[in-house]
Structure formats: C-alpha cells, structure tokens
C-alpha cells in the first residue's frame, strides 16, 4: 500500500493539478463545500415554510421533503444529468449536475434538522417576541433563527459529513473526485486493487471520522451551555 | 420539452420485463439484506454491551468504519478490492453464483448492521439500570437478562431509527447498480439508453421507489404507534 501512496498520493489529493484539471480529494471537498453553501439557504427557507402558519407553504414543503426522502440520491443524479439538459435544452456539466442533485437531496434532509431545532425552541421565545410587537420577519430573523441555527450546528456538520460521503457518487458521472481518481489509479496499476481501495476507504474514514468526533465535542458544548443557562 | 410523452413506448411487452427484473432484484436485495443485517445488529449490540473490552473495541471500530466511509466506496472495495484477496476456490464459487449480487448483499448487510447496532445501542443506553438489576435479582444470567428483559424494550425504543435505517437501506440498494446488479436504477438507465425515453423511464422507476418508500414510512409510523413503550 505504501508504494501506491508514494506514487499516486498527489494525484489522489489534487488530480492532475497544476498541469491539468483539479481533481481527487480537493475536488471532493470543493463539491461538498459548494453543495453545503447552496443547500443552507434553501434548507432554511424550506424549514421556515414547514413551520409557518401558511397552509399552502407548509403542505408544499412537506410534499417536497417526502418525495425527495423517498427517492435514492442516485436516481436524483440521473434526473439532473440525463433529463434536465433535455428539458432545458442546454447541457449541464457532470460537476454541476452532481452538485445540483446533492443540493436538492440535502435541502430536504437539512430542512428537517433545522425544523427540529426551530420546533425545539421554548414557546416563550416566540411569545416574548410577539408581546414585544415584532412582526413575522423580525421575529424569525432576530429571535428564532439565531437560536435555532446555533443549536443545529452539530446537525449541520453531520449533514456536511453526509455530503462528503455523497460526493463519491460523482464516480457514476465521471466527475473527477476522489472515488473516480482512485478508480482511475486502480485501472492504471491493475494488480493492486486491494491497496488502492483500502487507501480510498481510509482517506474518507480519516476525514469523516474527524468531523464526527468534532460534532460530538460541539454537541456536548452546546448542551452544556443550555444546562448552564437553565441553572442560572 | 420537444418530445411528446409516450409511456406505451416503454411499458410494452418488450421492456416490461426490464422493470419486472429490476423490481425483483431490488426487493430481493432489500429483503435479504434486512433479514441478515437485523439479527447481526442485535448480536453486535449484545456483544458490545457485554463488557468484554477487546470485543467491544473491535465492534466500535467496525461500526465507525461503516459509518464514516461512503456506501459506494464500501461496495467498490468489496467488489474490486477485498475480492482480490479471496482464495481462488471462493472466488470461483462466487463467480458461478451471480457475483455482483453477492458482493452488493455483503456490503449492504455489513453497512446496515453497523448503523442498526448503533441505533439499538442508543436504545439500550436509554434503559434504566434498575431493569438490569431487577433481572439479575430474579436470577437471570446475562443472556436471559438480554432476551427476556432488555431486548424487548430496546427494539421498541429504537423502532423509529430502525425504520429510518430500513428506508435508507431500501434507497441504498440503488447503489448496487454501480457494480452492475440489474436492480431498478440499473434498469432505468438500460431502458433510457435503448429507447431514449429519459423522462418516461426515470418517471416510472422514481414512482416505484416512491411507492416503496411511502409504504415503509407508513408501516413504520404504524408500528411505532402500535409498539410505543408505555412507561412512566
């Protein structure tokens, strides 16, 4: 395995960059981060729609979440990659297809995380805001969201870990991310499939495990803050 | 869109058997995985809580590996990597019996068992110590304590996450398409690439997935309602 690391590690980390397109693990991170940045605002909107008093919005958001939760991500990727270009009349690159599919998929899941955080806030917060005479938007913006979002930091990071794992599906569309790079390396060496795929699994493990441990720490911290506040 | 929709183009005698094989393979993969993974998860949970240190560490490692590496990478690792270390006799045997299906089953079973055992472990931790003590007090050994007193409560407590995991497994079977198992997602691509009926083919398959997922969701919430743990 060490010789595979020695020879192909730069390719697995950066792709052919700087002599060619960026790829490998860096690409995995780029896709995951871009996806998170795009998912976050849409998930907030869907979560607000689901917790709003407006029936139509509530039902629409519920329908969206249910449908997305009922379909495999791979199927969603196929819709975006094969069907959207037909419908729009313009080709979409595999890179953006993957990101778009992950964004739609994760919007459903992240919005559920945020909804849970919004609903977990004590009722008194909303009542206090109402009695101060705040209307809907100032109330959401100044009272609900700052607290709900802070409490859901671990949940958001959890979804980010999921996104990193989901970027591996880029392999199916030949997006130059880590899994695709490893597969290329494997096809090139041919005789060491075990080492290559073990290295691939280890890389994902190192990153995702670090993140999940971080989430655990944050969870404890955020919980502590609350018990302190409650005790005071 | 410039093409008229025509579902009869894919839902005729020529292509119907593609869908039927797909449904059959998806259901077979899903049901078989569940039937093996669930008992395995129970076993892992029990061993992990037995207090035998090296064993619980091993299981913790097993669970963390499967939680922090993408399912697709696990599939590829089994199919391309680990299989290369198998003795020839075993590989010959597997090659004669639907290779892709066996490896997909293997990867899905280990993946699902890891998640389910984690779900049950948090259920187990929620059970009060006095339950163990009471079972010990009336003379139960470890195995009896588990089977008669603890596990019946654990599975009720962890029913909602287990149902969720079952849903994830159902959608996860779609990833088997990437190593060539002719399940639903694979067949959707097949039909789409033969007939160029992108929308129709994906639409039918997505509906099938949605039907399966919704059935699982409803069955899950019914079960959760029916077997809710009613304690003070």
Short mmCIF file of C-alpha atoms in Angstrom, two decimals:
data_model
loop_
_atom_site.label_atom_id
_atom_site.label_comp_id
_atom_site.label_asym_id
_atom_site.label_seq_id
_atom_site.Cartn_x
_atom_site.Cartn_y
_atom_site.Cartn_z
CA UNK A 1 0.00 0.00 0.00
CA UNK A 2 2.90 2.34 0.76
CA UNK A 3 4.18 2.32 -2.80
CA UNK A 4 0.70 3.24 -4.02
CA UNK A 5 0.73 6.14 -1.55
CA UNK A 6 4.17 7.24 -2.67
CA UNK A 7 3.42 7.19 -6.34
CA UNK A 8 -0.21 8.26 -6.60
CA UNK A 9 -0.87 10.31 -3.48
CA UNK A 10 -0.51 13.68 -5.27
CA UNK A 11 -2.95 12.51 -7.94
CA UNK A 12 -5.42 11.26 -5.34
CA UNK A 13 -5.16 14.54 -3.45
CA UNK A 14 -5.16 17.13 -6.24
CA UNK A 15 -5.92 15.30 -9.50
CA UNK A 16 -3.68 16.42 -12.36
CA UNK A 17 -3.46 19.96 -10.95
CA UNK A 18 -1.39 22.15 -11.65
CA UNK A 19 -0.74 20.52 -15.05
CA UNK A 20 -4.40 19.73 -15.64
CA UNK A 21 -7.84 19.97 -14.10
CA UNK A 22 -8.24 19.89 -10.35
CA UNK A 23 -9.46 16.57 -9.01
CA UNK A 24 -9.05 13.98 -6.32
CA UNK A 25 -9.73 14.74 -2.70
CA UNK A 26 -9.55 18.52 -3.19
CA UNK A 27 -12.40 18.21 -5.69
CA UNK A 28 -14.38 16.13 -3.21
CA UNK A 29 -14.04 18.94 -0.67
CA UNK A 30 -14.86 21.62 -3.25
CA UNK A 31 -18.05 19.80 -4.27
CA UNK A 32 -19.06 19.21 -0.65
CA UNK A 33 -18.44 22.83 0.38
CA UNK A 34 -20.18 24.35 -2.65
CA UNK A 35 -23.11 21.99 -2.03
CA UNK A 36 -23.32 23.00 1.63
CA UNK A 37 -23.17 26.71 0.81
CA UNK A 38 -26.01 26.31 -1.71
CA UNK A 39 -28.03 23.91 0.45
CA UNK A 40 -28.01 26.04 3.57
CA UNK A 41 -30.21 28.96 2.42
CA UNK A 42 -32.69 26.71 0.61
CA UNK A 43 -32.93 24.43 3.64
CA UNK A 44 -33.62 27.43 5.88
CA UNK A 45 -36.40 28.50 3.51
CA UNK A 46 -37.97 25.03 3.41
CA UNK A 47 -37.72 24.72 7.21
CA UNK A 48 -39.39 28.13 7.63
CA UNK A 49 -42.10 27.12 5.16
CA UNK A 50 -42.75 23.93 7.13
CA UNK A 51 -43.02 25.78 10.42
CA UNK A 52 -45.00 28.69 9.01
CA UNK A 53 -48.70 29.19 9.61
CA UNK A 54 -49.38 29.44 5.89
CA UNK A 55 -51.07 26.17 4.96
CA UNK A 56 -50.08 26.16 1.29
CA UNK A 57 -46.39 26.69 2.05
CA UNK A 58 -46.48 24.08 4.79
CA UNK A 59 -48.02 21.44 2.53
CA UNK A 60 -45.74 22.26 -0.39
CA UNK A 61 -42.65 21.94 1.82
CA UNK A 62 -43.93 18.69 3.32
CA UNK A 63 -44.60 17.26 -0.14
CA UNK A 64 -41.13 18.26 -1.34
CA UNK A 65 -39.41 16.69 1.67
CA UNK A 66 -41.44 13.48 1.44
CA UNK A 67 -40.81 13.00 -2.26
CA UNK A 68 -37.07 13.66 -2.00
CA UNK A 69 -36.78 11.38 1.02
CA UNK A 70 -38.49 8.62 -0.95
CA UNK A 71 -36.11 8.59 -3.91
CA UNK A 72 -32.49 7.39 -3.94
CA UNK A 73 -29.83 10.06 -4.49
CA UNK A 74 -28.54 8.11 -7.49
CA UNK A 75 -31.96 8.41 -9.14
CA UNK A 76 -31.94 12.16 -8.46
CA UNK A 77 -28.48 12.45 -10.02
CA UNK A 78 -29.77 10.67 -13.13
CA UNK A 79 -32.74 13.05 -13.35
CA UNK A 80 -30.46 16.06 -13.20
CA UNK A 81 -27.79 14.68 -15.50
CA UNK A 82 -29.88 12.98 -18.19
CA UNK A 83 -33.23 14.70 -18.05
CA UNK A 84 -32.58 18.34 -17.12
CA UNK A 85 -30.47 19.01 -20.26
CA UNK A 86 -33.34 17.65 -22.40
CA UNK A 87 -35.87 19.81 -20.58
CA UNK A 88 -33.76 22.97 -20.59
CA UNK A 89 -32.15 22.49 -23.98
CA UNK A 90 -28.66 23.19 -22.61
CA UNK A 91 -26.09 20.66 -21.47
CA UNK A 92 -25.11 20.66 -17.80
CA UNK A 93 -21.61 19.55 -16.81
CA UNK A 94 -21.28 16.44 -14.61
CA UNK A 95 -19.76 18.68 -11.92
CA UNK A 96 -22.83 20.92 -11.66
CA UNK A 97 -25.23 18.00 -12.13
CA UNK A 98 -23.73 16.31 -9.09
CA UNK A 99 -23.85 19.49 -7.02
CA UNK A 100 -27.41 20.28 -8.05
CA UNK A 101 -28.58 16.76 -7.18
CA UNK A 102 -26.86 16.85 -3.78
CA UNK A 103 -28.32 20.31 -3.08
CA UNK A 104 -31.89 19.19 -3.82
CA UNK A 105 -31.41 15.98 -1.85
CA UNK A 106 -29.76 17.59 1.17
CA UNK A 107 -32.18 20.53 1.23
CA UNK A 108 -34.83 18.00 2.23
CA UNK A 109 -32.70 16.44 4.97
CA UNK A 110 -31.11 19.63 6.31
CA UNK A 111 -34.50 21.34 6.41
CA UNK A 112 -35.70 18.55 8.70
CA UNK A 113 -32.72 19.13 11.00
CA UNK A 114 -33.45 22.87 11.09
CA UNK A 115 -37.18 22.31 11.57
CA UNK A 116 -36.47 20.14 14.58
CA UNK A 117 -34.25 22.89 16.01
CA UNK A 118 -36.90 25.54 15.39
CA UNK A 119 -39.62 23.44 16.99
CA UNK A 120 -37.40 22.63 19.96
CA UNK A 121 -37.16 26.29 20.97
CA UNK A 122 -39.21 27.10 24.06
CA UNK A 123 -42.58 28.58 23.21
CA UNK A 124 -41.81 31.54 25.45
CA UNK A 125 -39.32 32.84 22.90
CA UNK A 126 -41.99 33.32 20.25
CA UNK A 127 -44.47 34.65 22.78
CA UNK A 128 -41.95 37.14 24.11
CA UNK A 129 -41.16 38.31 20.58
CA UNK A 130 -44.88 38.66 19.86
CA UNK A 131 -45.51 40.62 23.02
CA UNK A 132 -42.70 42.96 22.04
CA UNK A 133 -44.72 43.66 18.94
CA UNK A 134 -42.29 42.07 16.48
CA UNK A 135 -43.91 41.03 13.23
CA UNK A 136 -43.07 37.77 11.43
CA UNK A 137 -39.80 38.62 9.69
CA UNK A 138 -38.06 40.48 12.54
CA UNK A 139 -39.23 37.72 14.87
CA UNK A 140 -37.74 34.97 12.69
CA UNK A 141 -34.60 36.96 11.91
CA UNK A 142 -33.80 38.24 15.40
CA UNK A 143 -35.26 35.63 17.73
CA UNK A 144 -35.96 32.26 16.14
CA UNK A 145 -33.17 31.74 13.62
CA UNK A 146 -30.15 32.89 15.68
CA UNK A 147 -31.02 30.40 18.41
CA UNK A 148 -32.25 27.58 16.19
CA UNK A 149 -29.24 27.80 13.88
CA UNK A 150 -26.79 27.90 16.78
CA UNK A 151 -28.38 24.80 18.29
CA UNK A 152 -28.28 22.96 14.99
CA UNK A 153 -24.57 23.49 14.33
CA UNK A 154 -23.84 19.82 15.15
CA UNK A 155 -26.73 18.73 12.91
CA UNK A 156 -25.47 20.91 10.05
CA UNK A 157 -21.97 19.45 10.40
CA UNK A 158 -23.48 15.96 10.39
CA UNK A 159 -25.16 16.73 7.09
CA UNK A 160 -21.86 18.09 5.80
CA UNK A 161 -20.25 14.72 6.60
CA UNK A 162 -23.07 13.04 4.69
CA UNK A 163 -22.41 15.38 1.77
CA UNK A 164 -18.72 14.43 1.70
CA UNK A 165 -19.78 10.81 1.51
CA UNK A 166 -22.39 11.56 -1.14
CA UNK A 167 -19.85 13.24 -3.42
CA UNK A 168 -18.46 9.75 -4.00
CA UNK A 169 -21.44 9.24 -6.34
CA UNK A 170 -19.63 11.59 -8.71
CA UNK A 171 -17.87 8.38 -9.74
CA UNK A 172 -21.01 7.38 -11.63
CA UNK A 173 -20.94 10.58 -13.72
CA UNK A 174 -17.13 10.55 -14.12
CA UNK A 175 -16.71 13.70 -12.03
CA UNK A 176 -13.01 13.94 -11.17
CA UNK A 177 -13.37 13.48 -7.41
CA UNK A 178 -11.64 11.11 -5.03
CA UNK A 179 -13.53 7.89 -5.78
CA UNK A 180 -13.21 8.43 -9.52
CA UNK A 181 -9.49 9.21 -9.13
CA UNK A 182 -8.93 6.05 -7.09
CA UNK A 183 -10.74 4.00 -9.69
CA UNK A 184 -8.54 5.52 -12.39
CA UNK A 185 -5.41 4.70 -10.38
CA UNK A 186 -6.72 1.16 -9.92
CA UNK A 187 -7.27 0.76 -13.66
CA UNK A 188 -3.77 2.02 -14.22
CA UNK A 189 -1.97 -0.26 -11.74
CA UNK A 190 -4.36 -3.17 -12.27
CA UNK A 191 -2.61 -5.60 -9.90
CA UNK A 192 -3.21 -3.86 -6.57
CA UNK A 193 -6.95 -3.36 -6.23
CA UNK A 194 -6.92 -4.08 -2.50
CA UNK A 195 -4.31 -1.42 -1.66
CA UNK A 196 -5.94 1.22 -3.82
CA UNK A 197 -9.45 0.77 -2.46
CA UNK A 198 -8.23 0.35 1.11
CA UNK A 199 -6.41 3.66 0.73
CA UNK A 200 -9.58 5.21 -0.67
CA UNK A 201 -11.67 3.96 2.24
CA UNK A 202 -9.05 5.10 4.75
CA UNK A 203 -8.97 8.60 3.31
CA UNK A 204 -12.73 9.01 3.61
CA UNK A 205 -12.58 7.48 7.06
CA UNK A 206 -9.90 9.89 8.29
CA UNK A 207 -11.85 12.94 7.16
CA UNK A 208 -15.35 11.85 8.15
CA UNK A 209 -14.26 10.37 11.47
CA UNK A 210 -12.53 13.62 12.43
CA UNK A 211 -15.69 15.51 11.55
CA UNK A 212 -17.99 13.19 13.51
CA UNK A 213 -15.73 13.47 16.57
CA UNK A 214 -15.83 17.25 16.22
CA UNK A 215 -19.63 17.06 16.09
CA UNK A 216 -19.61 15.04 19.31
CA UNK A 217 -17.50 17.71 21.04
CA UNK A 218 -19.72 20.52 19.79
CA UNK A 219 -22.85 18.68 20.87
CA UNK A 220 -21.53 18.40 24.42
CA UNK A 221 -20.54 22.07 24.42
CA UNK A 222 -23.86 23.32 23.14
CA UNK A 223 -25.75 21.11 25.57
CA UNK A 224 -23.60 22.40 28.44
CA UNK A 225 -24.35 25.96 27.53
CA UNK A 226 -28.01 25.18 27.81
CA UNK A 227 -27.91 23.44 31.14
CA UNK A 228 -25.86 26.37 32.46
CA UNK A 229 -28.43 28.84 31.24
CA UNK A 230 -31.23 26.75 32.69
CA UNK A 231 -29.48 26.50 36.04
CA UNK A 232 -28.76 30.22 36.29
CA UNK B 1 -39.52 19.82 -23.99
CA UNK B 2 -39.88 18.98 -27.63
CA UNK B 3 -40.79 15.30 -27.37
CA UNK B 4 -44.31 14.16 -26.57
CA UNK B 5 -44.60 11.85 -23.59
CA UNK B 6 -45.46 8.30 -24.50
CA UNK B 7 -45.46 5.77 -21.71
CA UNK B 8 -46.61 2.96 -24.00
CA UNK B 9 -43.16 3.19 -25.62
CA UNK B 10 -41.59 1.68 -22.53
CA UNK B 11 -44.48 -0.10 -20.83
CA UNK B 12 -44.96 -2.73 -23.51
CA UNK B 13 -44.05 -6.41 -23.72
CA UNK B 14 -40.59 -5.58 -24.96
CA UNK B 15 -39.48 -3.52 -21.96
CA UNK B 16 -41.87 -4.55 -19.22
CA UNK B 17 -39.65 -7.45 -18.21
CA UNK B 18 -36.79 -4.99 -17.62
CA UNK B 19 -38.89 -3.29 -14.97
CA UNK B 20 -40.04 -6.60 -13.52
CA UNK B 21 -36.46 -7.92 -13.19
CA UNK B 22 -35.49 -4.60 -11.66
CA UNK B 23 -38.28 -4.73 -9.09
CA UNK B 24 -37.46 -8.34 -8.33
CA UNK B 25 -33.75 -7.66 -7.79
CA UNK B 26 -34.34 -4.53 -5.72
CA UNK B 27 -36.80 -6.34 -3.46
CA UNK B 28 -34.59 -9.43 -3.19
CA UNK B 29 -31.56 -7.31 -2.26
CA UNK B 30 -33.59 -5.26 0.21
CA UNK B 31 -35.33 -8.15 1.95
CA UNK B 32 -32.30 -10.45 2.10
CA UNK B 33 -30.08 -7.66 3.44
CA UNK B 34 -32.60 -6.78 6.12
CA UNK B 35 -33.11 -10.39 7.18
CA UNK B 36 -29.37 -10.90 7.69
CA UNK B 37 -28.47 -7.41 8.93
CA UNK B 38 -31.07 -7.17 11.68
CA UNK B 39 -30.04 -10.29 13.65
CA UNK B 40 -26.40 -9.38 13.08
CA UNK B 41 -27.06 -5.92 14.53
CA UNK B 42 -28.77 -7.45 17.59
CA UNK B 43 -25.79 -9.75 18.09
CA UNK B 44 -23.33 -6.85 17.75
CA UNK B 45 -25.30 -4.73 20.22
CA UNK B 46 -25.43 -7.52 22.79
CA UNK B 47 -21.73 -8.34 22.48
CA UNK B 48 -20.82 -4.66 22.68
CA UNK B 49 -22.78 -4.26 25.90
CA UNK B 50 -21.36 -7.46 27.41
CA UNK B 51 -18.40 -5.54 28.82
CA UNK B 52 -15.71 -7.73 27.22
CA UNK B 53 -13.25 -4.97 26.36
CA UNK B 54 -11.36 -6.19 23.25
CA UNK B 55 -14.62 -7.37 21.68
CA UNK B 56 -16.44 -4.09 22.24
CA UNK B 57 -13.48 -2.17 20.82
CA UNK B 58 -13.49 -4.33 17.72
CA UNK B 59 -17.20 -3.73 17.24
CA UNK B 60 -16.76 0.00 17.83
CA UNK B 61 -14.11 0.02 15.11
CA UNK B 62 -16.40 -1.96 12.81
CA UNK B 63 -19.26 0.48 13.38
CA UNK B 64 -17.09 3.57 12.90
CA UNK B 65 -15.63 2.23 9.66
CA UNK B 66 -19.06 1.63 8.19
CA UNK B 67 -20.41 4.97 9.38
CA UNK B 68 -17.54 7.06 8.05
CA UNK B 69 -16.89 5.56 4.63
CA UNK B 70 -19.35 6.15 1.77
CA UNK B 71 -21.52 3.12 0.97
CA UNK B 72 -20.44 3.33 -2.68
CA UNK B 73 -16.79 3.06 -1.64
CA UNK B 74 -17.62 0.08 0.57
CA UNK B 75 -19.32 -1.59 -2.40
CA UNK B 76 -16.37 -0.91 -4.71
CA UNK B 77 -13.93 -2.05 -2.02
CA UNK B 78 -15.68 -5.42 -1.71
CA UNK B 79 -16.22 -5.87 -5.40
CA UNK B 80 -12.77 -4.84 -6.67
CA UNK B 81 -10.51 -4.83 -3.62
CA UNK B 82 -11.29 -7.39 -0.96
CA UNK B 83 -12.42 -9.99 -3.51
CA UNK B 84 -8.84 -9.99 -4.87
CA UNK B 85 -7.64 -11.45 -1.57
CA UNK B 86 -10.18 -14.28 -1.56
CA UNK B 87 -8.82 -17.76 -2.24
CA UNK B 88 -9.43 -18.96 -5.80
CA UNK B 89 -11.93 -21.58 -4.72
CA UNK B 90 -14.15 -19.00 -3.05
CA UNK B 91 -13.94 -16.62 -6.00
CA UNK B 92 -14.84 -19.43 -8.39
CA UNK B 93 -17.83 -20.26 -6.26
CA UNK B 94 -18.96 -16.62 -6.16
CA UNK B 95 -18.43 -16.19 -9.89
CA UNK B 96 -20.75 -19.08 -10.57
CA UNK B 97 -23.49 -17.55 -8.42
CA UNK B 98 -24.37 -14.03 -9.50
CA UNK B 99 -21.14 -12.30 -8.40
CA UNK B 100 -22.42 -8.72 -8.33
CA UNK B 101 -25.48 -9.60 -6.31
CA UNK B 102 -23.44 -11.44 -3.68
CA UNK B 103 -20.97 -8.59 -3.20
CA UNK B 104 -23.74 -6.00 -3.10
CA UNK B 105 -25.53 -8.11 -0.49
CA UNK B 106 -22.35 -8.48 1.56
CA UNK B 107 -21.58 -4.76 1.56
CA UNK B 108 -25.18 -3.74 2.28
CA UNK B 109 -25.52 -6.25 5.13
CA UNK B 110 -22.37 -5.06 6.91
CA UNK B 111 -23.26 -1.40 6.36
CA UNK B 112 -26.84 -1.74 7.58
CA UNK B 113 -25.88 -3.92 10.56
CA UNK B 114 -23.39 -1.27 11.70
CA UNK B 115 -25.99 1.52 11.62
CA UNK B 116 -28.73 -0.61 13.16
CA UNK B 117 -26.49 -1.75 16.00
CA UNK B 118 -25.70 1.90 16.71
CA UNK B 119 -29.43 2.70 16.77
CA UNK B 120 -30.07 -0.16 19.17
CA UNK B 121 -27.14 0.82 21.35
CA UNK B 122 -28.65 4.23 21.98
CA UNK B 123 -31.94 2.46 22.74
CA UNK B 124 -30.07 0.23 25.17
CA UNK B 125 -28.46 3.19 26.91
CA UNK B 126 -31.87 4.73 27.47
CA UNK B 127 -32.98 1.75 29.56
CA UNK B 128 -32.61 2.35 33.25
CA UNK B 129 -30.02 0.40 35.24
CA UNK B 130 -32.68 -0.94 37.57
CA UNK B 131 -34.03 -3.09 34.74
CA UNK B 132 -30.71 -4.94 34.59
CA UNK B 133 -30.56 -5.17 38.35
CA UNK B 134 -34.11 -6.46 38.63
CA UNK B 135 -33.44 -9.13 36.02
CA UNK B 136 -30.28 -10.15 37.86
CA UNK B 137 -32.14 -10.17 41.16
CA UNK B 138 -34.62 -12.79 39.95
CA UNK B 139 -31.69 -14.96 38.91
CA UNK B 140 -31.33 -14.29 35.18
CA UNK B 141 -27.90 -14.72 33.61
CA UNK B 142 -26.56 -12.27 31.02
CA UNK B 143 -28.22 -13.95 28.03
CA UNK B 144 -31.56 -14.34 29.80
CA UNK B 145 -31.44 -10.75 31.03
CA UNK B 146 -30.94 -9.63 27.46
CA UNK B 147 -33.55 -11.82 25.78
CA UNK B 148 -36.33 -11.54 28.36
CA UNK B 149 -35.89 -8.14 29.94
CA UNK B 150 -33.72 -5.80 27.89
CA UNK B 151 -34.05 -6.53 24.17
CA UNK B 152 -37.88 -6.44 24.12
CA UNK B 153 -37.62 -2.88 25.42
CA UNK B 154 -34.67 -1.95 23.23
CA UNK B 155 -36.37 -2.77 19.98
CA UNK B 156 -39.43 -0.75 20.93
CA UNK B 157 -37.29 2.22 21.93
CA UNK B 158 -35.19 2.10 18.80
CA UNK B 159 -38.07 1.39 16.44
CA UNK B 160 -38.19 4.87 14.82
CA UNK B 161 -34.46 4.99 13.96
CA UNK B 162 -34.61 1.36 12.81
CA UNK B 163 -37.47 2.18 10.44
CA UNK B 164 -35.48 5.14 9.17
CA UNK B 165 -32.48 2.89 8.62
CA UNK B 166 -34.68 0.42 6.75
CA UNK B 167 -35.73 3.26 4.46
CA UNK B 168 -32.08 4.22 3.93
CA UNK B 169 -31.31 0.60 3.09
CA UNK B 170 -34.17 0.48 0.57
CA UNK B 171 -32.78 3.51 -1.23
CA UNK B 172 -29.22 2.28 -0.75
CA UNK B 173 -29.92 -0.79 -2.88
CA UNK B 174 -29.81 1.63 -5.84
CA UNK B 175 -26.03 1.91 -5.41
CA UNK B 176 -25.70 -1.75 -6.36
CA UNK B 177 -26.31 -0.51 -9.90
CA UNK B 178 -22.77 0.90 -9.88
CA UNK B 179 -21.26 -2.58 -9.75
CA UNK B 180 -23.75 -3.94 -12.25
CA UNK B 181 -26.60 -5.52 -10.28
CA UNK B 182 -29.65 -5.33 -12.53
CA UNK B 183 -31.88 -3.64 -9.96
CA UNK B 184 -34.35 -0.81 -10.61
CA UNK B 185 -31.91 2.08 -11.08
CA UNK B 186 -29.75 0.00 -13.37
CA UNK B 187 -32.78 -0.99 -15.44
CA UNK B 188 -33.93 2.64 -15.65
CA UNK B 189 -30.62 3.50 -17.28
CA UNK B 190 -30.83 0.46 -19.57
CA UNK B 191 -34.28 1.34 -20.85
CA UNK B 192 -33.36 5.00 -21.14
CA UNK B 193 -30.28 4.27 -23.22
CA UNK B 194 -32.12 1.84 -25.53
CA UNK B 195 -35.28 3.86 -26.10
CA UNK B 196 -34.10 7.44 -25.39
CA UNK B 197 -37.27 7.83 -23.34
CA UNK B 198 -35.48 9.61 -20.50
CA UNK B 199 -38.48 11.09 -18.76
CA UNK B 200 -40.78 8.09 -19.03
CA UNK B 201 -38.19 5.61 -17.86
CA UNK B 202 -36.98 7.66 -14.87
CA UNK B 203 -40.54 8.65 -14.01
CA UNK B 204 -41.77 5.07 -13.76
CA UNK B 205 -38.77 3.97 -11.69
CA UNK B 206 -38.96 7.01 -9.40
CA UNK B 207 -42.64 6.30 -8.82
CA UNK B 208 -41.81 2.71 -7.93
CA UNK B 209 -39.17 3.86 -5.42
CA UNK B 210 -41.57 6.43 -4.00
CA UNK B 211 -44.27 3.78 -3.61
CA UNK B 212 -41.84 1.53 -1.76
CA UNK B 213 -40.55 4.33 0.47
CA UNK B 214 -44.01 5.63 1.32
CA UNK B 215 -45.14 2.12 2.20
CA UNK B 216 -42.14 1.77 4.53
CA UNK B 217 -42.78 5.21 6.07
CA UNK B 218 -46.45 4.44 6.76
CA UNK B 219 -45.73 0.94 8.01
CA UNK B 220 -43.03 2.43 10.22
CA UNK B 221 -45.24 5.06 11.81
CA UNK B 222 -47.97 2.47 12.31
CA UNK B 223 -45.53 0.13 14.05
CA UNK B 224 -44.13 2.96 16.15
CA UNK B 225 -47.65 3.84 17.24
CA UNK B 226 -48.59 0.24 17.91
CA UNK B 227 -45.47 -0.73 19.87
CA UNK B 228 -44.76 2.50 21.67
CA UNK B 229 -43.10 1.83 25.02
CA UNK B 230 -45.64 2.97 27.61
CA UNK B 231 -43.75 3.62 30.80
CA UNK B 232 -43.83 6.46 33.24
#
